[in-house]
Short mmCIF file of C-alpha atoms and ligand atoms in Angstrom, two decimals:
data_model
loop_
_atom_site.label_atom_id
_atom_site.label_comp_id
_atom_site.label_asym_id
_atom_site.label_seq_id
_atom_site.Cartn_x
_atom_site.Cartn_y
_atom_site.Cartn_z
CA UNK A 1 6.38 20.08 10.22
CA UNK A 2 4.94 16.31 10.34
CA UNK A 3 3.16 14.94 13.12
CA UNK A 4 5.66 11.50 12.93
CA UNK A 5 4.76 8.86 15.19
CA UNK A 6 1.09 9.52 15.24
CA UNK A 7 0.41 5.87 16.14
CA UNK A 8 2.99 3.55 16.72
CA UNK A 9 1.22 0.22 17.75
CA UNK A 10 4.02 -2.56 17.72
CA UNK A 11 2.04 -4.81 15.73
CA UNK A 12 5.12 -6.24 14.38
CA UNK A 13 4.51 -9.65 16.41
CA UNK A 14 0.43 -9.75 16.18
CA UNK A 15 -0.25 -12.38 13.57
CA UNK A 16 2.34 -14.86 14.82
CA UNK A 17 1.02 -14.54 18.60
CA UNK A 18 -2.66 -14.08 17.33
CA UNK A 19 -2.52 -17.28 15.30
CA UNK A 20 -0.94 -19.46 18.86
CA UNK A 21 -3.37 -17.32 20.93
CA UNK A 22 -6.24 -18.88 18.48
CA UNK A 23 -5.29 -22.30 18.02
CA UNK A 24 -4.71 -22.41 21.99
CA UNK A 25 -7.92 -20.36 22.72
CA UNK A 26 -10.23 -22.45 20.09
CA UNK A 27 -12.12 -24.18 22.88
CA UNK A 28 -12.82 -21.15 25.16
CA UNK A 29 -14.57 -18.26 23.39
CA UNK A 30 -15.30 -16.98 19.87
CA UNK A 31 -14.53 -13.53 20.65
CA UNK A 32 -11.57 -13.32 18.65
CA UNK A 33 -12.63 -13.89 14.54
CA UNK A 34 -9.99 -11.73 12.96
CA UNK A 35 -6.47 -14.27 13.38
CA UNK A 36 -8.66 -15.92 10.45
CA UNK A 37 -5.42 -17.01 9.03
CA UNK A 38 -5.47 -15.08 5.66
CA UNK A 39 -2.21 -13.18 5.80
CA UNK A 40 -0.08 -16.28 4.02
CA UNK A 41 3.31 -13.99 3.07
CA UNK A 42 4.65 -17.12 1.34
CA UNK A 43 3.72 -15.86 -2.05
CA UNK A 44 5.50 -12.87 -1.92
CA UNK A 45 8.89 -13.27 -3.21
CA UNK A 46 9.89 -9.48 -1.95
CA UNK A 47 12.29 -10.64 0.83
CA UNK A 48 15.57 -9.88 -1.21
CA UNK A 49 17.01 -8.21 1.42
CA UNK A 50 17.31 -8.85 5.13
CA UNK A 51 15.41 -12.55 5.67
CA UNK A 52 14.73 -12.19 9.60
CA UNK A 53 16.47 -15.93 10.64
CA UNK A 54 14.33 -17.23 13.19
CA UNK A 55 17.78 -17.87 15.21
CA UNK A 56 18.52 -14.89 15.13
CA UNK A 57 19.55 -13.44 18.89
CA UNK A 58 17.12 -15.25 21.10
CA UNK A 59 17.56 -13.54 23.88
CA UNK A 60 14.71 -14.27 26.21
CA UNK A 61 14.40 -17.79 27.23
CA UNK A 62 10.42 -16.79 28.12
CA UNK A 63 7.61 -14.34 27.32
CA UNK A 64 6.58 -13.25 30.64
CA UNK A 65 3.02 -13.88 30.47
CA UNK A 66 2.08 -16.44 28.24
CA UNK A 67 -1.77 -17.53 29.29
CA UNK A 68 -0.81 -20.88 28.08
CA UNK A 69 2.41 -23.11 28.95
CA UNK A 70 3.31 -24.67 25.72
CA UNK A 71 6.55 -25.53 24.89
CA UNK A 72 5.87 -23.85 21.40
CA UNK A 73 9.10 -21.26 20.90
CA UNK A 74 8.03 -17.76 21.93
CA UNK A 75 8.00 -15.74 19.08
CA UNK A 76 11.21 -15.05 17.90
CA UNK A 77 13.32 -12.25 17.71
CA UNK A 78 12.97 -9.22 19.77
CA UNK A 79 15.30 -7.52 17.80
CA UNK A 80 14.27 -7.35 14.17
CA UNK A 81 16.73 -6.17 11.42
CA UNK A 82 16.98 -3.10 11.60
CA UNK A 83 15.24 -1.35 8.58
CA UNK A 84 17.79 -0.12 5.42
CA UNK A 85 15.93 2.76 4.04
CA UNK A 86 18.50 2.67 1.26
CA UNK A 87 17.94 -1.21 0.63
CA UNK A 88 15.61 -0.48 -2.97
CA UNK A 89 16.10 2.27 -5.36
CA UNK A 90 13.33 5.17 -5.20
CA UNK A 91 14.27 6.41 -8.14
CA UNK A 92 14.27 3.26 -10.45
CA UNK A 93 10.31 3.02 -11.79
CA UNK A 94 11.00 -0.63 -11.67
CA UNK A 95 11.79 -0.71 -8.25
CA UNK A 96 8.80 -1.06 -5.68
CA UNK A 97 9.95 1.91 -3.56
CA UNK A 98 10.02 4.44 -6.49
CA UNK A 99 8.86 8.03 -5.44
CA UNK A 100 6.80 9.28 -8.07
CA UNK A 101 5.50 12.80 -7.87
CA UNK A 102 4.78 15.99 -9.39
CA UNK A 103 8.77 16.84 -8.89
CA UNK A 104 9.39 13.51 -9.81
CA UNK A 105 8.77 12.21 -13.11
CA UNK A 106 9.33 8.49 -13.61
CA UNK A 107 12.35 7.97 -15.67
CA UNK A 108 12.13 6.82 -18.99
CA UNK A 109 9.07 9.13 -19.33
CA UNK A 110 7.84 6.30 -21.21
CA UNK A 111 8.37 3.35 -18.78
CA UNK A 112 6.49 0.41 -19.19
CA UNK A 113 6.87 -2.78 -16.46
CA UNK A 114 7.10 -6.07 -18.31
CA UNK A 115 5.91 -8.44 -15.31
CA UNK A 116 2.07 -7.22 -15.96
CA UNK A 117 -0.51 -10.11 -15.27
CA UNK A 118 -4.22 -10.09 -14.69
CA UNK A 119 -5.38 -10.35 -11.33
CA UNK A 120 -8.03 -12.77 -10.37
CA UNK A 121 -10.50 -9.81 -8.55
CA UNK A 122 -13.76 -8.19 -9.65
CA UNK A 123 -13.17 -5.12 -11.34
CA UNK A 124 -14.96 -2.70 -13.91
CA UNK A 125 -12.61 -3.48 -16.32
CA UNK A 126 -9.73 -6.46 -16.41
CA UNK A 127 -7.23 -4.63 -14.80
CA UNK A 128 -3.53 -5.44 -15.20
CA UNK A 129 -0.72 -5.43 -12.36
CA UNK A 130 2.94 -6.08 -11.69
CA UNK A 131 3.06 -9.83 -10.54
CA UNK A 132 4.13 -9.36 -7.31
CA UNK A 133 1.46 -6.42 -6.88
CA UNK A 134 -1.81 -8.90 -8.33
CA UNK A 135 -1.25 -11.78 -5.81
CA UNK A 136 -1.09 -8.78 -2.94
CA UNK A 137 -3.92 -7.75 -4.22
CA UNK A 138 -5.90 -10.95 -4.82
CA UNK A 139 -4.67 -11.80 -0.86
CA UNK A 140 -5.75 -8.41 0.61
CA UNK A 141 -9.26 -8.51 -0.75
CA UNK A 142 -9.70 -11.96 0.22
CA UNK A 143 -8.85 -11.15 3.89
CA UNK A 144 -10.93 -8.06 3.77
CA UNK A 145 -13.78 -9.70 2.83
CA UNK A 146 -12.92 -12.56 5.49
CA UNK A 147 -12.87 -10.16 8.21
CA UNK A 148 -15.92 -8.52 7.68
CA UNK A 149 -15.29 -5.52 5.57
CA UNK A 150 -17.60 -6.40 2.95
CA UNK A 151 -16.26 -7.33 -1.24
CA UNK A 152 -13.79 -4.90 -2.97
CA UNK A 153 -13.18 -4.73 -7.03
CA UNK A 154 -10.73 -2.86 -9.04
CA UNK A 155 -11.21 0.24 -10.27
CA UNK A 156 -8.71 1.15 -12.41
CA UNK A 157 -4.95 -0.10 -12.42
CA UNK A 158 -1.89 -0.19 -14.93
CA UNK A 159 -2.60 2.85 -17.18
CA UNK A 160 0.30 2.94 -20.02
CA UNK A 161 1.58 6.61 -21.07
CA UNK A 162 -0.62 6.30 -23.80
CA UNK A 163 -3.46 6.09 -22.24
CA UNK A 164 -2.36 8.79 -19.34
CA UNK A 165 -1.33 10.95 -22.71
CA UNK A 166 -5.90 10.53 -23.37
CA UNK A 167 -6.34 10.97 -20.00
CA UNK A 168 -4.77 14.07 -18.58
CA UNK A 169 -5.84 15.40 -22.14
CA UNK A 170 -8.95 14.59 -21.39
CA UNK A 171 -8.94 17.03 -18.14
CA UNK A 172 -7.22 19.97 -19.65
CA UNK A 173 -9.67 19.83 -22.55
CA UNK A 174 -12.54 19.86 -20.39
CA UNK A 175 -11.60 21.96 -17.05
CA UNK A 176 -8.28 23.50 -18.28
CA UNK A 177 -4.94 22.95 -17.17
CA UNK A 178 -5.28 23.62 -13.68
CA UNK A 179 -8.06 21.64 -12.85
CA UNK A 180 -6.64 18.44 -14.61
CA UNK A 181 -3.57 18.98 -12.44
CA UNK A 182 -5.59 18.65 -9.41
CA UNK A 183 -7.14 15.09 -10.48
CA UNK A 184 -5.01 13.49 -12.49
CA UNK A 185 -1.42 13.35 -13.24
CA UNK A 186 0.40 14.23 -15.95
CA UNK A 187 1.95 11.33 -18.29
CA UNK A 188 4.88 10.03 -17.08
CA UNK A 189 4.20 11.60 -13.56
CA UNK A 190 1.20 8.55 -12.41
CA UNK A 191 1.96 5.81 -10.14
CA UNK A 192 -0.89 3.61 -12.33
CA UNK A 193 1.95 3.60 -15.11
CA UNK A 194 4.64 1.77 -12.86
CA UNK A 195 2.18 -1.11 -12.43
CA UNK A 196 1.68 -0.62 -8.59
CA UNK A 197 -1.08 1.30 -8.15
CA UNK A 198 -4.81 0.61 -8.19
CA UNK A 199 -8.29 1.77 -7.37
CA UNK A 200 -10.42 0.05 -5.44
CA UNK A 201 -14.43 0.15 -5.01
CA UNK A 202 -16.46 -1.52 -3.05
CA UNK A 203 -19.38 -4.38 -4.39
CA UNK A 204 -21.92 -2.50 -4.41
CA UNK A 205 -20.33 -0.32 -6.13
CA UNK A 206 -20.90 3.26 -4.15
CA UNK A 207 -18.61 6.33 -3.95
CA UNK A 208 -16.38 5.25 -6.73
CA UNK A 209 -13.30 7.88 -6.74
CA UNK A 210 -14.78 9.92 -4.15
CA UNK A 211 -13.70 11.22 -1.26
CA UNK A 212 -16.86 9.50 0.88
CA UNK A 213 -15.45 5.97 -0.40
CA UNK A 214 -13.17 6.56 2.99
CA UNK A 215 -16.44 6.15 4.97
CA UNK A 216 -17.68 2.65 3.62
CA UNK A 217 -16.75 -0.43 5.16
CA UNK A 218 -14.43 -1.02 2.74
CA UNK A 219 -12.43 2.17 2.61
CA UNK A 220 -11.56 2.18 6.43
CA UNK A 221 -11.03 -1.42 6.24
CA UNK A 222 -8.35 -0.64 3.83
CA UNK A 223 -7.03 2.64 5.59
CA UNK A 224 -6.62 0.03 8.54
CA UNK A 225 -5.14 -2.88 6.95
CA UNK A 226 -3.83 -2.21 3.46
CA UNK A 227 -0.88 -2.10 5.34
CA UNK A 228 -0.31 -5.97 5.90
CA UNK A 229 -0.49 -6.48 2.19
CA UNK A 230 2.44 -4.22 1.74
CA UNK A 231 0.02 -1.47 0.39
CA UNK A 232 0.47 2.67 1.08
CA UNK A 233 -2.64 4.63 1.17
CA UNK A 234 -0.63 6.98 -1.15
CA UNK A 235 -2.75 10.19 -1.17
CA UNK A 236 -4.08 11.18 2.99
CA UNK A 237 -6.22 13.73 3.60
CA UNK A 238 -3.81 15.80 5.95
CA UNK A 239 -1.04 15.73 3.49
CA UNK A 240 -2.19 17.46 0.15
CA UNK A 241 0.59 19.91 0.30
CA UNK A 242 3.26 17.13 0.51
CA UNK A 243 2.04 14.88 -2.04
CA UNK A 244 0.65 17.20 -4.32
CA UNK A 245 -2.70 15.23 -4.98
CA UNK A 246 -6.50 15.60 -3.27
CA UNK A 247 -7.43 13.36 -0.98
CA UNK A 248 -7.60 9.76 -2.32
CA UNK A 249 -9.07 7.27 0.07
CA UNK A 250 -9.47 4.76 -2.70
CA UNK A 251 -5.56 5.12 -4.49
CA UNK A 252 -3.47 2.31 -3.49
CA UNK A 253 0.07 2.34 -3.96
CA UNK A 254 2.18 -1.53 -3.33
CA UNK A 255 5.36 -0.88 -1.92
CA UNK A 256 5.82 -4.13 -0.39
CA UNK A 257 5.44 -5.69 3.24
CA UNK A 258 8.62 -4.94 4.56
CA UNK A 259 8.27 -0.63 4.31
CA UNK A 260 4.57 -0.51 4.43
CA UNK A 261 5.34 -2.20 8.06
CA UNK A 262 8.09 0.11 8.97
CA UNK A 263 5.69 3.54 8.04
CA UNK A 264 3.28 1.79 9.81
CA UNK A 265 4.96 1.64 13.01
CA UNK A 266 6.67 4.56 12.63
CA UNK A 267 3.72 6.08 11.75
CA UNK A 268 4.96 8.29 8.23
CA UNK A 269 1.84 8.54 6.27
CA UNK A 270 4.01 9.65 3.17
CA UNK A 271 6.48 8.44 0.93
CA UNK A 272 8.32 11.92 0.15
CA UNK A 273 8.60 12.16 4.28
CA UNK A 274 9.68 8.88 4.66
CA UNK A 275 12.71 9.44 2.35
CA UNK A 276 13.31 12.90 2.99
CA UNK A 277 12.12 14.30 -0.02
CA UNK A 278 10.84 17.94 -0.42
CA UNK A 279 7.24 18.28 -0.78
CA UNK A 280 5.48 17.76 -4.56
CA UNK A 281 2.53 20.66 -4.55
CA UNK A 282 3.25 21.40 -7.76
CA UNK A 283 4.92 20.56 -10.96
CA UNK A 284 8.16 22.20 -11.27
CA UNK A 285 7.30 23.67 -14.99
ZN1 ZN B 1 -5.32 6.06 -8.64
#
């Protein structure tokens, strides 16, 4: 019922061979602006689990075709861990993998993360974010910017139950019930309350929370890239009926480098197919 494995680049090895290709290429054309050395994953203290050794299993003494004869190591292991889909809890709203959905209600209700810090980013309003989840943040925008895609700000970011108590209030008083389930989630059901998710516009500010923010420079940079940063975009346009929300080119969900790479490559778009969960459509009740 998915089309899996839409587009499987292996990417996995890119930055390391980009960055070698640049340095060794730096005298012979300019063609090549994006290894622009902004991905630093040094900050990111997510690698709990499986720390890829760099002795690994070398197995191949050489790369085939390497333009250049260095005696730099070729980049190492062919054989990555393999991924544990089971490594993080998805159920835990303190975990970075937590599934939350319309069948899924984060659990306390009331959950509040206690790691919330400011990030240093434009924004409409000073936004707060899980640590980890601010210096991702700070990093991808930087990058984006470096690359070409124009500036980014935040939205909107950590929303507490209290304030997604106003919110979704807000909705049903205006529209009604139904129509407040189709924009906004109910309290204790939004991913802004773990801390993990943000909004992002672009500077100028144009399509904010609209569907044509996917068109900007800045929206398809992210749909491209938010990946390396260890972001989801959490809401695609071809899977309303799985994740239960409209189309949200501008929702950004962290779930950390090492399974926003492995959905990349395998090319899941969503978090409830990813981890076999049933599809959210609807609340239950
Ligand atoms: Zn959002």
């Amino acid at each position: 019922m998915s089309p899996r494995l839409a587009s499987s680049r292996s990417v996995f090895v890119v930055p390391l061979a980009a960055v070698l290709a640049a340095a060794l290429l730096a005298s012979c054309s300019s063609a090549s602006p994006d290894a622009s050395a902004s991905r630093t994953p040094s900050e990111s203290p997510v690698s709990a689990g499986p720390t890829p050794s760099p002795q690994a299993g070398s197995a191949e003494p050489e790369p085939e075709s390497s333009p250049a004869e260095t005696e730099e190591a070729p980049p190492a292991s062919p054989t990555p861990p393999a991924f544990d889909a089971t490594a993080r809890s998805i159920d835990d709203p303190s975990s970075l993998w937590v599934v939350s959905d319309k069948l899924r209600p984060l659990d306390p209700v009331d959950y509040a993360p206690t790691d919330l810090v400011t990030p240093d980013v434009a924004s409409q309003n000073p936004p707060t974010l899980r640590a980890e989840v601010a210096a991702a943040v700070v990093e991808m925008f930087a990058a984006g910017e470096a690359e070409g895609a124009g500036a980014f700000q935040v939205q909107s970011a950590y929303r507490s139950y209290a304030l997604q108590v106003d919110v979704y209030g807000g909705y049903v008083q205006r529209e009604g019930q139904a129509a407040a389930d189709a924009q906004s989630a109910r309290p204790g059901f939004s991913e802004h309350q773990t801390g993990l998710a943000l909004d992002i516009s672009p500077i100028p500010l144009s399509c904010p929370l609209k569907a044509c923010f996917g068109d900007t420079t800045q929206g398809r940079w992210l749909a491209d890239n938010a990946w390396r940063f260890g972001f989801l975009l959490r809401y695609p346009v071809d899977k309303v009926e799985v994740t239960g929300f409209m189309y949200e080119p501008w929702h950004f969900r962290y779930i950390g480098p090492e399974l926003a790479t492995e959905m990349h490559e395998t090319g899941v778009t969503t978090l409830e197919e990813f981890f076999g969960l049933p599809a959210a459509p609807d609340y239950a009740g």
